CSV table of C-alpha atoms in Angstrom, one decimal:
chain,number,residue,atom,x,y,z
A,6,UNK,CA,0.0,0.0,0.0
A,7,UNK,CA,1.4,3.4,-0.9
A,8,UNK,CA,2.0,6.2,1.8
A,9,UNK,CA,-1.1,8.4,-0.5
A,10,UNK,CA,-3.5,4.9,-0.1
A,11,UNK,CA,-3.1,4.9,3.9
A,12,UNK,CA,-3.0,8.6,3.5
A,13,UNK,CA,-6.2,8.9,1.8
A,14,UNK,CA,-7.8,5.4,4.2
A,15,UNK,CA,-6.8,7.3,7.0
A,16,UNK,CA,-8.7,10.7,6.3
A,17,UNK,CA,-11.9,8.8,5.5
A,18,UNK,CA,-11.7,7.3,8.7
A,19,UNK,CA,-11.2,10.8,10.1
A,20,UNK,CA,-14.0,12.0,8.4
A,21,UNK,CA,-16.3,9.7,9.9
A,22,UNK,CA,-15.5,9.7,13.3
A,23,UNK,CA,-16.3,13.5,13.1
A,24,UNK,CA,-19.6,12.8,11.6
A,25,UNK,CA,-20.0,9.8,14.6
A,26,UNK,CA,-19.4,12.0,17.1
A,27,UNK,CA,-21.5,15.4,15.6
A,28,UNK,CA,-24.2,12.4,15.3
A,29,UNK,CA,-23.5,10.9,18.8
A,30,UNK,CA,-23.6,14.7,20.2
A,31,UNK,CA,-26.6,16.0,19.0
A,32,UNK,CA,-28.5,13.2,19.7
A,33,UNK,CA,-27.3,13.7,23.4
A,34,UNK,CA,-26.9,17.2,24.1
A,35,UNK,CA,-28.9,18.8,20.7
A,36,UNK,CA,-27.1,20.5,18.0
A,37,UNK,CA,-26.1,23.9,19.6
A,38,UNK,CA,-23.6,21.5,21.7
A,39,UNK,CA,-21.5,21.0,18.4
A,40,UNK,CA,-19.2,23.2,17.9
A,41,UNK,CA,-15.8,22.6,15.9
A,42,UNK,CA,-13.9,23.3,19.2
A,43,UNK,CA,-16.2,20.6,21.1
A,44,UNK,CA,-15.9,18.2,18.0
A,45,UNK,CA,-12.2,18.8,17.9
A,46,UNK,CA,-11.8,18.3,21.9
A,47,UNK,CA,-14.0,14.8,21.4
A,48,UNK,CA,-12.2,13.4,18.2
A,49,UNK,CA,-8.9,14.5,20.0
A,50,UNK,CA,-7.6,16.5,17.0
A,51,UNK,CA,-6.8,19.8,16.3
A,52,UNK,CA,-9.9,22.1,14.7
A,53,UNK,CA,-7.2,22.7,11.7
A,54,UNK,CA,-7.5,19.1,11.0
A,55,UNK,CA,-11.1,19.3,11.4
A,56,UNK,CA,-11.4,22.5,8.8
A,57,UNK,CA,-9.2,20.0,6.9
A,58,UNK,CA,-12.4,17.6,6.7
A,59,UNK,CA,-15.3,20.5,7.0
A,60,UNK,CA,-15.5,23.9,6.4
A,61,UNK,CA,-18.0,24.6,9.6
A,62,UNK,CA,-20.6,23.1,11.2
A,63,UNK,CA,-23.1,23.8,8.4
A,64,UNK,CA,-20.7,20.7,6.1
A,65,UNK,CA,-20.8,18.6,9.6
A,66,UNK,CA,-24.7,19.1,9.5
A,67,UNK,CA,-24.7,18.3,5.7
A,68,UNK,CA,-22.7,14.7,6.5
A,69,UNK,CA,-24.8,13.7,9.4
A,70,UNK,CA,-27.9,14.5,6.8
A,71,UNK,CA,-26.5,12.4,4.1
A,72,UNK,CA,-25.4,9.7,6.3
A,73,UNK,CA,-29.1,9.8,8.1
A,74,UNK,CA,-30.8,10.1,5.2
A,75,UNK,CA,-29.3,6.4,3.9
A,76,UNK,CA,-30.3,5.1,7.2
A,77,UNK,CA,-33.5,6.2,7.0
A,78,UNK,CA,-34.0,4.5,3.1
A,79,UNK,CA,-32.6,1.1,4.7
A,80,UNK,CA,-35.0,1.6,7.9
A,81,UNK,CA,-38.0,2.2,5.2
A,82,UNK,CA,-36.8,-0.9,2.8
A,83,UNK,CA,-36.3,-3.0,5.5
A,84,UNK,CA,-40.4,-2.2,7.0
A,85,UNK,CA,-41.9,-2.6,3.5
A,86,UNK,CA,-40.1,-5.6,2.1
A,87,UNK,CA,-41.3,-7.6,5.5
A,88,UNK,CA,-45.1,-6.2,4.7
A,89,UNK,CA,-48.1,-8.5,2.4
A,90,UNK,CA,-49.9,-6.0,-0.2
A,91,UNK,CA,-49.9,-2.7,-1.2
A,92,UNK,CA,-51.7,-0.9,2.3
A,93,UNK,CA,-49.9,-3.4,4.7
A,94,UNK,CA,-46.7,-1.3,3.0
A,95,UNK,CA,-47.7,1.7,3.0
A,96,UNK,CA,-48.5,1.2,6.6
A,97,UNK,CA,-44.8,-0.6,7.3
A,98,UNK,CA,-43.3,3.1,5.8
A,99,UNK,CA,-45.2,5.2,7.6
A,100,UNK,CA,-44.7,3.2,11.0
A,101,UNK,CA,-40.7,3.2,10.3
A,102,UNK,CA,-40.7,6.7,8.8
A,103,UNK,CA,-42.3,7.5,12.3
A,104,UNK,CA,-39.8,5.4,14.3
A,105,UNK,CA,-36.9,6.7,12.6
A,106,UNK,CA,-37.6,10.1,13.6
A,107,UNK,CA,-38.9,9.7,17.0
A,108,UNK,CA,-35.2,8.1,17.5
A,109,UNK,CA,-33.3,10.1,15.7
A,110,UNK,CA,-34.1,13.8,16.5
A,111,UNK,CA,-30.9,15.2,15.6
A,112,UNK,CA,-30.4,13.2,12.4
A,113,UNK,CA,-33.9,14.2,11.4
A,114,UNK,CA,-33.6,18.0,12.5
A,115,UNK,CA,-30.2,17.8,10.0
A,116,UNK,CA,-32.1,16.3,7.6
A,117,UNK,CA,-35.3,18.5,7.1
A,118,UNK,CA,-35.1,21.3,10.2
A,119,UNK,CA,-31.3,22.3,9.6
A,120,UNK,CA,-29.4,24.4,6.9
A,121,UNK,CA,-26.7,21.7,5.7
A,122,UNK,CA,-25.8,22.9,2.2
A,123,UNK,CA,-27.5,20.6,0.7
A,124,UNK,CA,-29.9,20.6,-2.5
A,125,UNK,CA,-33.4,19.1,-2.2
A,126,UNK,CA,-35.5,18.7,-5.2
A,127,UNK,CA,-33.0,19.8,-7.3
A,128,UNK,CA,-30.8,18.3,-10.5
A,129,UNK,CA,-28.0,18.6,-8.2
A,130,UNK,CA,-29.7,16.8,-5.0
A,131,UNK,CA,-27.0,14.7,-3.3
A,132,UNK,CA,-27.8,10.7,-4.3
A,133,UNK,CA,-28.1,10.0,-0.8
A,134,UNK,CA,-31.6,12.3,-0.4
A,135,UNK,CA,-32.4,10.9,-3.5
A,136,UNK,CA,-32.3,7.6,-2.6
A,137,UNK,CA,-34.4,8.2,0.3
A,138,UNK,CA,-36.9,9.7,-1.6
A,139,UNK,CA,-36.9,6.7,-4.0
A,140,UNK,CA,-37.4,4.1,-1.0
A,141,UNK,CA,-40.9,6.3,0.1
A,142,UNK,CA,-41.5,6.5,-3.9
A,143,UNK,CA,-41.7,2.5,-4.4
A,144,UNK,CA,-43.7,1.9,-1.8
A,145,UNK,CA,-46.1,5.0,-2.2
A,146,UNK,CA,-46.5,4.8,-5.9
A,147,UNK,CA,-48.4,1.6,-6.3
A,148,UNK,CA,-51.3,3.1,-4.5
A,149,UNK,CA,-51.1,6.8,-5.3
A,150,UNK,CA,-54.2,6.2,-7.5
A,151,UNK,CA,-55.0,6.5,-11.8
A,152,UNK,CA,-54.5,9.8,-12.8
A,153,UNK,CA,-52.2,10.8,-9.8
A,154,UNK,CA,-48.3,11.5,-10.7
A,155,UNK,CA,-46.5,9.1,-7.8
A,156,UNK,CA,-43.9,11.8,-7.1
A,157,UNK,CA,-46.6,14.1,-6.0
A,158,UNK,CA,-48.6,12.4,-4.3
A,159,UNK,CA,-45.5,10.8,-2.5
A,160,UNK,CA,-44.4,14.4,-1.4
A,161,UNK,CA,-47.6,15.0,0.0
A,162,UNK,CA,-47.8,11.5,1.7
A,163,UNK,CA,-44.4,12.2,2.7
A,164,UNK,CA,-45.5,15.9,4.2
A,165,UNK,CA,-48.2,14.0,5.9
A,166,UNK,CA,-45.1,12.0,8.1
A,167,UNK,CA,-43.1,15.0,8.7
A,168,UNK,CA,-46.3,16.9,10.0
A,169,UNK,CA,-46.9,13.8,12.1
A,170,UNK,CA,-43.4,13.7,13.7
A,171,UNK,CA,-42.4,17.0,14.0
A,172,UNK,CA,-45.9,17.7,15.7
A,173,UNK,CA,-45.7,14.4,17.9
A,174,UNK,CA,-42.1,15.3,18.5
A,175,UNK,CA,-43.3,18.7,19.9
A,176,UNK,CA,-45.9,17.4,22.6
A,177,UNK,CA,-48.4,18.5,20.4
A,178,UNK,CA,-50.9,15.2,19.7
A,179,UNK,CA,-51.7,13.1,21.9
A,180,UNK,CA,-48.5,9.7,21.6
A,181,UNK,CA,-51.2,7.0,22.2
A,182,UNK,CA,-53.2,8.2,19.5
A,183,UNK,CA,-49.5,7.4,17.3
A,184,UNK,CA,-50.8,3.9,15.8
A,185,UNK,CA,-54.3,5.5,15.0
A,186,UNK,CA,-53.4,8.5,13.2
A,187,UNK,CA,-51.4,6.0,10.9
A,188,UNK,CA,-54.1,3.5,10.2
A,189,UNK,CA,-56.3,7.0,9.1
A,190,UNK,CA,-53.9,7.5,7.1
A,191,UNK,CA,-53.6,4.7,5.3
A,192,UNK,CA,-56.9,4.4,5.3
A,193,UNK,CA,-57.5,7.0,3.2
A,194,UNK,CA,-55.6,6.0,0.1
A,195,UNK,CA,-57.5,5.9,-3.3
A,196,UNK,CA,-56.2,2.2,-4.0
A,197,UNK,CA,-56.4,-1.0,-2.1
């Protein structure tokens, strides 16, 4: 192996123990206890070698995004391809979609509360949002209904979720009505 190959192994191994830890921070303490200093303390390397990686906590914020917004399309694909039938799916996404951000605050705040540079709905949208999109997409767009473009009506189904989270998230419904609110709303889909 050449001095550039461990080089190069090494900084990728830097790189994602500074998104570990910004992860493993804000899921603790929230996100206004990372700070490059704090990060820098944590990883036990200098914040030079952490500008090295990021350019501010806005890129750190964009990495734990990307990196939660894989795990989320696994926690979705893994639901649905366990479910029988169209609703029984649609029903297995919402539950994990649900899970995954009752779990994950942090991740989910740098995915859709934060500013993380990144590009949604865009040509230039990072393949990792992408991706996550296209795991609510194959689910949602066998019952999105005749007539109905699947990517829209997935955005809404998917606006649906965040409403749900972010509103259970905030003590504002009522958690044991959780289970209910998702069987309305699967429910209501045009297509068995």
């Amino acid at each position: 192996m050449s001095v550039q190959e461990r080089k190069q192994r090494e900084r990728v191994k830097r790189e994602r123990l500074i998104v570990a830890t910004a992860r493993e921070l804000a899921e603790q303490q929230g996100w206004d206890a990372v700070t490059t200093r704090r990060l820098a303390e944590l990883i036990e390397y200098s914040q030079p070698v952490l500008y090295s990686h990021f350019r501010g906590k806005r890129e750190i914020i964009g990495a734990v995004a990307l990196e939660g917004a894989a795990d989320l399309a696994a926690a979705v694909r893994a639901a649905t391809s366990a479910a029988d039938g169209p609703r029984e799916r649609v029903a297995a996404l919402a539950r994990a979609y649900l899970d995954f951000a009752a779990r994950n605050p942090a991740v989910y705040d740098a995915l859709f509360q934060l500013d993380g540079g990144l590009a949604y709905a865009q040509e230039d949208t990072p393949e990792p949002l992408k991706d996550a999109f296209a795991a609510l997409l194959e689910s949602l767009g066998e019952v999105a209904g005749d007539g109905v473009p699947m990517g829209l009506f997935t955005e809404v189904f998917w606006a649906s979720l965040h409403g749900l989270a972010t509103l259970s998230r905030a003590g504002r419904l009522l958690p044991e009505d959780a289970a209910q609110r998702v069987e309305l709303l699967v429910d209501r889909l045009p297509v068995v």
